[in-house]
Tab-separated table of C-alpha atoms in Angstrom:
chain	number	residue	atom	x	y	z
A	294	MET	CA	32.799	7.423	4.749
A	295	THR	CA	30.783	8.105	7.865
A	296	SER	CA	29.577	10.963	10.025
A	297	ILE	CA	30.331	11.412	13.737
A	298	GLU	CA	28.697	13.876	16.120
A	299	THR	CA	31.936	15.137	17.759
A	300	GLU	CA	35.552	15.547	16.698
A	301	GLU	CA	36.796	13.405	19.585
A	302	GLU	CA	34.585	10.503	18.494
A	303	ALA	CA	35.874	10.864	14.935
A	304	VAL	CA	39.510	10.662	16.041
A	305	LYS	CA	38.795	7.643	18.237
A	306	LEU	CA	36.991	5.829	15.427
A	307	ALA	CA	39.787	6.534	12.940
A	308	ASP	CA	42.420	5.311	15.380
A	309	GLU	CA	40.512	2.073	15.925
A	310	VAL	CA	40.120	1.495	12.190
A	311	ARG	CA	43.802	2.209	11.586
A	312	TRP	CA	44.888	-0.117	14.448
A	313	ILE	CA	42.720	-3.015	13.252
A	314	HIS	CA	44.131	-2.789	9.730
A	315	ALA	CA	47.670	-2.497	11.084
A	316	GLN	CA	47.292	-5.953	12.666
A	317	GLY	CA	47.067	-7.328	9.132
A	318	GLY	CA	49.944	-5.269	7.802
A	319	PHE	CA	47.850	-2.556	6.165
A	320	GLU	CA	48.626	1.100	6.736
A	321	ILE	CA	45.608	3.374	6.314
A	322	ARG	CA	46.609	6.822	5.078
A	323	ASN	CA	45.220	9.904	3.326
A	324	TRP	CA	42.483	10.618	5.834
A	325	LEU	CA	40.105	13.428	4.907
A	326	SER	CA	37.724	15.323	7.134
A	327	ASN	CA	35.884	18.606	7.199
A	328	SER	CA	37.602	19.213	10.564
A	329	SER	CA	41.215	20.383	10.571
A	330	TYR	CA	41.493	19.168	14.175
A	331	VAL	CA	40.685	15.616	13.109
A	332	VAL	CA	43.175	15.735	10.239
A	333	LYS	CA	45.957	17.008	12.501
A	334	SER	CA	45.145	14.443	15.182
A	335	LEU	CA	45.630	11.690	12.607
A	336	HIS	CA	49.059	13.145	11.745
A	337	GLU	CA	47.877	14.084	8.246
A	338	GLU	CA	48.915	17.262	6.495
A	339	PRO	CA	46.061	19.790	6.246
A	340	ILE	CA	44.424	19.601	2.839
A	341	VAL	CA	43.256	22.862	1.360
A	342	GLU	CA	40.757	23.050	-1.453
A	343	LYS	CA	40.882	19.338	-2.139
A	344	ASN	CA	37.804	17.393	-3.158
A	345	LEU	CA	37.054	13.758	-2.474
A	346	SER	CA	35.050	11.759	-4.994
A	347	VAL	CA	32.262	9.696	-3.503
A	348	GLY	CA	33.348	6.804	-5.687
A	349	PRO	CA	36.809	5.317	-6.152
A	350	GLU	CA	37.100	6.592	-9.711
A	351	MET	CA	37.062	10.160	-10.903
A	352	SER	CA	36.079	9.846	-14.541
A	353	THR	CA	33.771	6.818	-14.664
A	354	GLU	CA	30.004	6.898	-14.539
A	355	LYS	CA	30.036	5.250	-11.108
A	356	VAL	CA	31.013	8.620	-9.646
A	357	LEU	CA	27.629	9.962	-10.770
A	358	GLY	CA	29.081	13.484	-10.911
A	359	MET	CA	28.951	13.976	-7.128
A	360	TRP	CA	31.868	15.473	-5.154
A	361	TRP	CA	32.520	16.389	-1.562
A	362	ASP	CA	34.113	19.767	-0.865
A	363	THR	CA	35.833	19.377	2.511
A	364	THR	CA	36.492	23.093	2.911
A	365	THR	CA	32.800	24.007	2.809
A	366	ASP	CA	31.486	20.556	3.845
A	367	THR	CA	29.072	20.456	0.929
A	368	PHE	CA	28.262	18.104	-1.918
A	369	ALA	CA	28.517	19.351	-5.496
A	370	PHE	CA	27.927	18.027	-9.009
A	371	LYS	CA	30.511	17.939	-11.782
A	372	LEU	CA	30.542	16.513	-15.250
A	373	SER	CA	33.314	14.147	-16.202
A	374	PRO	CA	36.051	15.655	-18.464
A	375	LYS	CA	35.340	13.000	-21.094
A	376	HIS	CA	32.140	14.780	-22.099
A	377	ASP	CA	32.282	16.713	-25.329
A	378	ALA	CA	32.115	20.464	-24.731
A	379	GLU	CA	30.543	20.953	-28.152
A	380	LEU	CA	27.860	18.427	-27.236
A	381	LEU	CA	27.042	20.105	-23.941
A	382	SER	CA	26.933	23.547	-25.509
A	383	GLY	CA	24.200	22.467	-27.917
A	384	ALA	CA	26.323	23.169	-30.982
A	385	ARG	CA	25.525	19.774	-32.488
A	386	ILE	CA	22.668	17.293	-32.243
A	387	PRO	CA	23.629	14.281	-30.090
A	388	THR	CA	22.877	10.640	-30.699
A	389	LYS	CA	20.669	8.640	-28.397
A	390	ARG	CA	23.736	6.917	-26.949
A	391	GLU	CA	25.354	10.242	-26.084
A	392	VAL	CA	22.163	11.519	-24.509
A	393	LEU	CA	21.804	8.423	-22.355
A	394	ARG	CA	25.482	8.518	-21.350
A	395	THR	CA	25.088	12.091	-20.151
A	396	LEU	CA	21.827	11.313	-18.396
A	397	MET	CA	23.452	8.416	-16.596
A	398	THR	CA	26.108	10.761	-15.259
A	399	MET	CA	23.330	12.757	-13.617
A	400	ARG	CA	21.562	9.578	-12.409
A	401	PHE	CA	18.713	9.803	-14.899
A	402	GLY	CA	19.552	7.201	-17.579
A	403	ALA	CA	20.410	3.575	-18.311
A	404	PRO	CA	23.911	2.579	-19.464
A	405	TYR	CA	22.961	-0.487	-21.452
A	406	LEU	CA	20.981	1.291	-24.196
A	407	MET	CA	23.396	1.890	-27.080
A	408	TRP	CA	21.662	3.773	-29.877
A	409	ASP	CA	23.702	5.807	-32.348
A	410	ASP	CA	20.806	7.334	-34.268
A	411	GLU	CA	20.398	11.078	-34.050
A	412	ILE	CA	17.445	12.161	-31.972
A	413	ASN	CA	14.473	13.776	-33.695
A	414	ALA	CA	13.529	17.443	-33.607
A	415	ARG	CA	11.117	17.105	-30.685
A	416	LEU	CA	13.677	15.338	-28.507
A	417	SER	CA	16.377	17.726	-29.665
A	418	GLU	CA	14.367	20.660	-28.354
A	419	LYS	CA	13.957	18.940	-24.988
A	420	TRP	CA	17.662	18.127	-24.957
A	421	LEU	CA	18.616	21.757	-25.475
A	422	THR	CA	16.311	22.779	-22.624
A	423	TRP	CA	17.854	20.160	-20.367
A	424	ILE	CA	21.496	21.072	-21.007
A	425	GLU	CA	20.680	24.691	-20.191
A	426	THR	CA	20.216	23.574	-16.606
A	427	LEU	CA	23.632	21.892	-16.367
A	428	SER	CA	25.398	25.171	-15.679
A	429	ASN	CA	22.994	25.709	-12.784
A	430	VAL	CA	23.522	22.154	-11.518
A	431	ARG	CA	27.255	22.768	-11.257
A	432	GLN	CA	26.573	25.647	-8.889
A	433	VAL	CA	24.461	23.537	-6.516
A	434	ARG	CA	25.940	23.021	-3.056
A	435	ILE	CA	24.166	20.655	-0.690
A	436	PRO	CA	25.243	20.793	2.982
A	437	ARG	CA	26.500	17.438	4.164
A	438	CYS	CA	25.260	18.030	7.707
A	439	TYR	CA	21.494	17.782	8.055
A	440	ARG	CA	21.152	20.299	10.875
A	441	THR	CA	22.919	23.529	11.734
A	442	THR	CA	20.700	25.167	14.381
A	443	THR	CA	19.270	22.193	16.274
A	444	SER	CA	21.268	19.790	18.430
A	445	ALA	CA	21.623	16.029	18.302
A	446	GLU	CA	19.851	15.464	21.627
A	447	SER	CA	17.865	12.229	21.646
A	448	SER	CA	14.887	13.999	23.194
A	449	ASN	CA	14.395	16.203	20.134
A	450	SER	CA	11.647	15.444	17.631
A	451	ILE	CA	12.937	13.992	14.347
A	452	GLU	CA	10.287	13.337	11.706
A	453	LEU	CA	10.655	11.752	8.283
A	454	HIS	CA	8.380	13.289	5.643
A	455	ILE	CA	7.945	11.538	2.287
A	456	PHE	CA	6.180	13.294	-0.600
A	457	CYS	CA	4.827	11.265	-3.536
A	458	ASP	CA	3.485	12.351	-6.912
A	459	ALA	CA	2.915	11.024	-10.421
A	460	SER	CA	2.009	12.213	-13.893
A	461	GLU	CA	1.737	10.629	-17.310
A	462	ASN	CA	5.519	11.051	-17.608
A	463	GLY	CA	6.620	9.274	-14.444
A	464	MET	CA	6.613	8.982	-10.664
A	465	ALA	CA	8.657	10.713	-7.988
A	466	ALA	CA	9.180	10.556	-4.233
A	467	VAL	CA	11.319	12.857	-2.096
A	468	GLY	CA	12.194	12.625	1.596
A	469	TYR	CA	13.019	15.211	4.274
A	470	PHE	CA	14.070	15.170	7.898
A	471	ARG	CA	12.259	17.663	10.111
A	472	PHE	CA	14.110	18.537	13.332
A	473	GLU	CA	12.314	20.402	16.114
A	474	GLU	CA	13.917	21.635	19.320
A	475	GLU	CA	12.339	24.127	21.722
A	476	GLY	CA	10.306	25.794	19.000
A	477	LYS	CA	13.126	25.808	16.438
A	478	VAL	CA	12.373	23.891	13.231
A	479	GLU	CA	14.892	22.757	10.642
A	480	CYS	CA	14.316	20.677	7.491
A	481	ALA	CA	16.874	18.877	5.343
A	482	LEU	CA	16.642	17.061	2.022
A	483	ILE	CA	17.542	13.377	2.401
A	484	GLY	CA	17.053	11.926	-1.050
A	485	SER	CA	14.614	11.226	-3.844
A	486	LYS	CA	13.646	8.518	-6.301
A	487	THR	CA	12.126	8.820	-9.751
A	488	ARG	CA	10.626	6.270	-12.097
A	489	VAL	CA	9.671	6.737	-15.726
A	490	ALA	CA	6.073	5.815	-16.542
A	491	PRO	CA	5.828	2.443	-18.305
A	492	LEU	CA	5.259	2.309	-22.045
A	493	LYS	CA	2.019	0.457	-21.380
A	494	PHE	CA	-0.653	3.007	-20.571
A	495	LEU	CA	-1.584	3.358	-16.925
A	496	SER	CA	-4.248	5.634	-15.511
A	497	ILE	CA	-3.194	8.549	-13.318
A	498	PRO	CA	-4.671	6.943	-10.150
A	499	ARG	CA	-2.607	3.817	-10.806
A	500	LEU	CA	0.527	5.892	-11.352
A	501	GLU	CA	-0.187	7.786	-8.124
A	502	LEU	CA	-0.465	4.469	-6.295
A	503	GLN	CA	2.810	3.299	-7.803
A	504	ALA	CA	4.405	6.575	-6.680
A	505	ALA	CA	3.205	5.830	-3.143
A	506	VAL	CA	4.946	2.451	-3.327
A	507	VAL	CA	8.150	4.197	-4.462
A	508	GLY	CA	7.814	6.567	-1.498
A	509	ALA	CA	7.342	3.711	0.978
A	510	ARG	CA	10.419	1.941	-0.359
A	511	LEU	CA	12.415	5.190	-0.196
A	512	ALA	CA	11.407	5.584	3.454
A	513	GLY	CA	12.596	2.058	4.185
A	514	SER	CA	15.972	2.808	2.615
A	515	ILE	CA	16.333	6.040	4.580
A	516	VAL	CA	15.479	4.413	7.908
A	517	SER	CA	17.822	1.458	7.376
A	518	SER	CA	20.783	3.602	6.282
A	519	HIS	CA	20.689	6.103	9.172
A	520	ARG	CA	21.490	5.836	12.858
A	521	ILE	CA	19.167	8.729	13.581
A	522	ARG	CA	16.232	7.811	15.800
A	523	ILE	CA	13.130	8.802	13.849
A	524	THR	CA	10.194	9.619	16.109
A	525	ARG	CA	7.507	9.712	13.423
A	526	ARG	CA	6.985	9.103	9.717
A	527	ILE	CA	4.459	10.969	7.571
A	528	PHE	CA	3.679	10.188	3.929
A	529	TRP	CA	2.103	12.874	1.755
A	530	THR	CA	0.171	12.377	-1.484
A	531	ASP	CA	-2.143	14.620	-3.482
A	532	SER	CA	-4.173	11.633	-4.695
A	533	ARG	CA	-7.494	11.183	-2.892
A	534	ASP	CA	-7.858	7.746	-4.492
A	535	VAL	CA	-4.681	6.487	-2.822
A	536	VAL	CA	-5.870	7.708	0.584
A	537	CYS	CA	-9.280	6.080	0.085
A	538	TRP	CA	-7.742	2.789	-1.047
A	539	LEU	CA	-5.598	2.692	2.068
A	540	ARG	CA	-8.583	3.338	4.336
A	541	SER	CA	-10.882	0.845	2.620
A	542	ASP	CA	-10.880	-2.907	2.227
A	543	HIS	CA	-8.329	-3.264	-0.574
A	544	ARG	CA	-9.783	-6.662	-1.511
A	545	ARG	CA	-12.743	-4.818	-3.042
A	546	TYR	CA	-10.538	-3.386	-5.762
A	547	SER	CA	-8.644	-4.713	-8.755
A	548	GLN	CA	-5.570	-6.903	-8.374
A	549	PHE	CA	-3.282	-4.031	-9.403
A	550	VAL	CA	-4.573	-1.932	-6.507
A	551	ALA	CA	-4.895	-4.810	-4.023
A	552	PHE	CA	-1.289	-5.986	-4.428
A	553	ARG	CA	0.219	-2.517	-4.030
A	554	ILE	CA	-2.018	-1.504	-1.138
A	555	SER	CA	-1.053	-4.769	0.554
A	556	GLU	CA	2.637	-3.815	0.239
A	557	LEU	CA	1.929	-0.359	1.663
A	558	LEU	CA	0.066	-1.860	4.618
A	559	ASP	CA	3.006	-4.185	5.289
A	560	THR	CA	5.615	-1.393	5.342
A	561	THR	CA	3.589	1.589	6.586
A	562	GLU	CA	0.609	2.396	8.789
A	563	VAL	CA	-2.660	3.824	7.496
A	564	GLY	CA	-2.440	6.674	10.008
A	565	GLU	CA	0.913	7.748	8.515
A	566	TRP	CA	-0.648	8.739	5.198
A	567	ARG	CA	-2.047	12.224	4.615
A	568	TRP	CA	-3.472	14.194	1.730
A	569	LEU	CA	-2.261	17.625	0.635
A	570	PRO	CA	-3.031	19.961	-2.292
A	571	THR	CA	-0.945	19.570	-5.429
A	572	LYS	CA	0.509	23.076	-5.112
A	573	GLN	CA	2.093	22.141	-1.775
A	574	ASN	CA	3.502	18.821	-2.976
A	575	VAL	CA	7.251	19.241	-3.577
A	576	ALA	CA	7.378	15.910	-5.446
A	577	ASP	CA	5.304	17.591	-8.134
A	578	GLU	CA	8.486	19.280	-9.388
A	579	GLY	CA	9.925	15.918	-10.350
A	580	THR	CA	6.937	14.820	-12.432
A	581	LYS	CA	5.786	18.012	-14.190
A	582	TRP	CA	8.815	19.646	-15.769
A	583	GLN	CA	7.023	22.586	-17.340
A	584	ARG	CA	9.649	25.107	-16.220
A	585	LEU	CA	13.302	25.041	-15.296
A	586	PRO	CA	13.859	23.813	-11.744
A	587	ASP	CA	14.985	26.141	-9.012
A	588	PHE	CA	18.456	25.183	-7.757
A	589	GLN	CA	18.768	27.921	-5.155
A	590	PRO	CA	19.686	26.600	-1.670
A	591	GLU	CA	16.635	28.292	-0.158
A	592	SER	CA	14.207	26.735	-2.674
A	593	ARG	CA	11.594	24.344	-1.368
A	594	ARG	CA	13.269	21.486	-3.200
A	595	PHE	CA	16.204	21.628	-0.774
A	596	ARG	CA	14.567	22.940	2.408
A	597	GLY	CA	11.134	21.333	2.078
A	598	PRO	CA	7.684	22.908	1.702
A	599	ASP	CA	6.928	26.030	3.693
A	600	PHE	CA	4.287	24.419	5.883
A	601	LEU	CA	6.889	22.103	7.481
A	602	GLN	CA	8.389	25.182	9.110
A	603	GLU	CA	5.060	25.830	10.832
A	604	PRO	CA	3.349	24.054	13.771
A	605	GLU	CA	1.423	20.904	12.914
A	606	ASN	CA	-1.955	22.611	13.290
A	607	SER	CA	-1.017	24.729	10.254
A	608	TRP	CA	-0.336	21.734	8.005
A	609	PRO	CA	-2.718	20.800	5.156
A	610	GLY	CA	-5.924	19.127	6.216
A	611	ASP	CA	-7.164	15.691	5.322
A	612	ALA	CA	-8.918	14.616	2.140
A	613	GLY	CA	-12.297	15.547	3.563
A	614	ASP	CA	-15.186	13.207	4.173
A	615	GLN	CA	-14.406	10.968	1.218
A	616	GLU	CA	-13.696	7.515	2.642
A	617	THR	CA	-14.225	5.283	-0.397
A	618	THR	CA	-13.761	5.531	-4.126
A	619	MET	CA	-15.288	3.670	-7.036
A	620	GLU	CA	-11.999	3.887	-8.951
A	621	GLU	CA	-10.617	0.402	-9.724
A	622	ILE	CA	-13.523	-1.285	-7.943
A	623	ARG	CA	-13.438	-5.011	-8.567
A	624	ALA	CA	-15.965	-6.103	-11.183
A	625	SER	CA	-18.730	-8.359	-9.809
A	626	VAL	CA	-20.794	-10.744	-11.896
A	627	LEU	CA	-24.212	-11.524	-10.443
A	628	HIS	CA	-26.034	-14.644	-11.571
A	629	HIS	CA	-29.821	-14.517	-11.384
A	630	GLN	CA	-31.581	-17.836	-11.635
A	631	GLY	CA	-35.319	-17.844	-11.984
A	632	THR	CA	-37.200	-20.603	-10.217
A	633	LYS	CA	-40.674	-21.696	-11.026
A	634	PRO	CA	-42.779	-22.127	-7.883
A	635	LEU	CA	-43.948	-25.635	-7.155
A	636	ILE	CA	-47.458	-24.422	-6.543
A	637	ILE	CA	-48.627	-21.014	-7.573
A	638	SER	CA	-51.192	-20.607	-4.789
A	639	PHE	CA	-52.203	-22.999	-2.035
A	640	GLU	CA	-55.465	-21.105	-1.616
A	641	ARG	CA	-56.687	-22.499	-4.941
A	642	PHE	CA	-57.234	-25.912	-3.345
A	643	SER	CA	-59.996	-26.557	-0.828
A	644	LYS	CA	-59.061	-30.203	-0.220
A	645	TRP	CA	-55.744	-31.683	0.927
A	646	LYS	CA	-55.903	-34.657	-1.438
A	647	ARG	CA	-56.324	-32.453	-4.501
A	648	LEU	CA	-53.359	-30.299	-3.375
A	649	LEU	CA	-51.273	-33.403	-2.786
A	650	ARG	CA	-52.011	-34.916	-6.179
A	651	SER	CA	-51.359	-31.630	-8.002
A	652	LYS	CA	-47.809	-31.634	-6.618
A	653	THR	CA	-46.881	-35.121	-7.766
A	654	THR	CA	-45.103	-35.660	-11.067
A	655	LEU	CA	-47.379	-36.713	-13.903
A	656	VAL	CA	-47.015	-40.449	-14.328
A	657	ARG	CA	-49.037	-43.165	-15.904
A	658	GLY	CA	-51.280	-45.235	-13.741
A	659	ALA	CA	-52.394	-44.789	-10.146
A	660	LEU	CA	-50.231	-42.838	-7.672
A	661	THR	CA	-48.329	-44.964	-5.184
A	662	GLN	CA	-48.044	-44.326	-1.462
A	663	GLU	CA	-44.342	-43.446	-1.840
A	664	GLU	CA	-45.119	-40.813	-4.465
A	665	LEU	CA	-47.803	-39.236	-2.293
A	666	LYS	CA	-45.442	-39.233	0.696
A	667	LEU	CA	-42.749	-37.521	-1.371
A	668	ALA	CA	-45.238	-34.866	-2.476
A	669	GLU	CA	-46.344	-34.332	1.110
A	670	ASN	CA	-42.782	-33.774	2.362
A	671	THR	CA	-42.130	-31.391	-0.513
A	672	ILE	CA	-45.121	-29.259	0.463
A	673	TYR	CA	-44.007	-29.252	4.099
A	674	ARG	CA	-40.501	-28.108	3.167
A	675	CYS	CA	-41.844	-25.394	0.879
A	676	VAL	CA	-44.151	-23.950	3.540
A	677	GLN	CA	-41.534	-24.173	6.303
A	678	GLN	CA	-38.929	-22.492	4.134
A	679	GLN	CA	-41.297	-19.565	3.614
A	680	ALA	CA	-42.316	-19.341	7.272
A	681	PHE	CA	-39.031	-20.062	9.067
A	682	PRO	CA	-36.152	-19.428	6.592
A	683	ASP	CA	-33.581	-18.343	9.183
A	684	LYS	CA	-34.493	-21.057	11.662
A	685	VAL	CA	-34.288	-23.799	9.049
A	686	ARG	CA	-30.886	-22.565	7.931
A	687	LEU	CA	-29.495	-22.509	11.495
A	688	ILE	CA	-30.820	-25.943	12.387
A	689	ARG	CA	-29.660	-27.428	9.073
A	690	SER	CA	-26.133	-26.078	9.655
A	691	ARG	CA	-26.032	-27.758	13.062
A	692	VAL	CA	-27.101	-31.093	11.579
A	693	LYS	CA	-24.014	-31.076	9.350
A	694	GLU	CA	-21.708	-30.771	12.384
A	695	ASP	CA	-20.663	-33.313	15.005
A	696	SER	CA	-23.056	-32.176	17.734
A	697	PRO	CA	-26.607	-32.134	16.319
A	698	TRP	CA	-28.094	-32.210	19.814
A	699	GLU	CA	-26.961	-28.669	20.643
A	700	ARG	CA	-29.578	-25.997	20.202
A	701	THR	CA	-28.606	-23.302	17.750
A	702	LEU	CA	-31.700	-21.101	17.965
A	703	PRO	CA	-31.630	-18.061	20.234
A	704	LYS	CA	-33.784	-18.241	23.346
A	705	SER	CA	-35.885	-15.370	22.049
A	706	SER	CA	-37.093	-17.528	19.162
A	707	ALA	CA	-40.654	-18.842	19.393
A	708	LEU	CA	-39.395	-22.287	18.305
A	709	TYR	CA	-36.685	-22.586	20.957
A	710	ASN	CA	-38.819	-24.431	23.558
A	711	LEU	CA	-40.179	-26.858	20.931
A	712	ASN	CA	-36.770	-28.506	20.371
A	713	PRO	CA	-37.013	-28.416	16.548
A	714	VAL	CA	-35.052	-30.919	14.451
A	715	ILE	CA	-34.675	-31.722	10.752
A	716	ASP	CA	-35.678	-35.257	9.840
A	717	GLU	CA	-34.191	-37.429	7.099
A	718	HIS	CA	-36.599	-35.916	4.554
A	719	GLY	CA	-35.565	-32.342	5.318
A	720	VAL	CA	-38.796	-31.598	7.167
A	721	LEU	CA	-38.727	-29.450	10.308
A	722	ARG	CA	-40.259	-31.322	13.256
A	723	MET	CA	-40.441	-30.856	17.010
A	724	ARG	CA	-39.579	-33.110	19.971
A	725	GLY	CA	-41.701	-31.351	22.599
A	726	ARG	CA	-41.460	-28.504	25.072
A	727	ILE	CA	-38.525	-28.206	27.447
A	728	GLY	CA	-39.401	-29.525	30.920
A	729	THR	CA	-42.143	-31.850	29.644
A	730	CYS	CA	-42.049	-35.397	28.392
A	731	GLU	CA	-40.724	-35.610	24.857
A	732	TRP	CA	-42.274	-38.017	22.401
A	733	ALA	CA	-39.630	-40.612	21.606
A	734	ASP	CA	-39.368	-44.254	20.758
A	735	GLU	CA	-38.538	-46.252	23.913
A	736	ALA	CA	-36.070	-48.507	22.085
A	737	THR	CA	-34.192	-46.072	19.835
A	738	LYS	CA	-34.922	-42.814	21.713
A	739	ASP	CA	-35.588	-41.204	18.324
A	740	PRO	CA	-38.378	-38.635	17.951
A	741	VAL	CA	-41.668	-40.186	16.951
A	742	ILE	CA	-43.309	-38.888	13.800
A	743	LEU	CA	-46.922	-38.940	14.828
A	744	PRO	CA	-49.586	-39.663	12.221
A	745	ARG	CA	-51.860	-36.841	11.200
A	746	HIS	CA	-54.930	-38.106	13.080
A	747	HIS	CA	-53.250	-37.659	16.517
A	748	HIS	CA	-54.513	-34.759	18.582
A	749	VAL	CA	-50.920	-33.388	18.958
A	750	THR	CA	-49.002	-32.615	15.836
A	751	ASN	CA	-45.223	-32.619	15.676
A	752	LEU	CA	-45.004	-30.816	12.359
A	753	LEU	CA	-44.133	-27.117	12.411
A	754	ILE	CA	-46.215	-25.229	9.882
A	755	ALA	CA	-46.952	-21.541	9.812
A	756	ASP	CA	-50.486	-20.316	10.471
């Protein structure tokens, strides 16, 4: 089954298919078409009021109740003759197996659930409401051809619009083609997907996000199964959280959100997603079944929402100024570690020796020179860390790399011309001003750590 733009192309294609099969000894017969010219050209007798099942079988569930009426070129729904008329009339209460078998015929159930218990009163009431719509479903006629007033010119605008929605009952997505040619607009229903909400409770924002994923996958199926050149895709959702998640860093949110937003970003673009009010979302009819659906051909379910018939400047606006949402924000655990200062106040000490000995660890006996030196370096590091925290961090990061001689401080820094370095004790020292003689050992070329009684100090300490 395929669709061709012109009758001549259809005849040519059929002849080629028939010739190729004839080379293997197969004779292709019983051609059907909505065009009597094509049927006659293939030397087939005109078929009047004959339907063609989409599937190879007429009475099995694979047919899914869908038929093609070649005289009107429309698709219709029919129930298989094996269904019990008494069951469909509501005269008796069905079993769960019978309900699921009937639902599967209309593409809403699962064939592998085989329960023969009678349904309860609550489900029975819903069942009676549902079978009331079957008589209306049988009257539905869906045109096979997407467009009737616009042409197939490649220069025409062809947009794919996907609407997504969710409720506590399930998720739904529906797609439409919007054709525009010289001011004429035409919309056609392409297909839809529905998913029942999982038994495990999910919040409405999560269900809305899952519905967006269903919509993105539906769009991928539509694009891959059509030869039509789509000029633009637009995805519609009435969930502000979904729009905000797409426009934010999805790594800030929970894994459930991050994984699904990542899939949406792989298959769609952020600019393709738009927000619209719930009342204008046609997918809402598939998730909130509070009233019987409208099966009239002119209903918005089949022709799309009214605003698609209008110019783009009349379409619903964006979600407003809301750019982020706190919904599903990833939980952060902050660890606060209190540190006891080495010395509460340096101003308490009027002499350097008393300050130095107050820093050393309490030991027995006289303090050694190594212990005093360790205390001295600790004081230096403490003061420098308070005075030059950013500079120390930059210089320390350079020391860990392969090129410690490169300057990492910006030229605007007051320490830049002093050539600061970190010694083996973690103390910030200087090698001298740029353009002047640097103090260095003549043999090793290492910076010289001058003793304190020299008139030039090479230790950087804040005022």
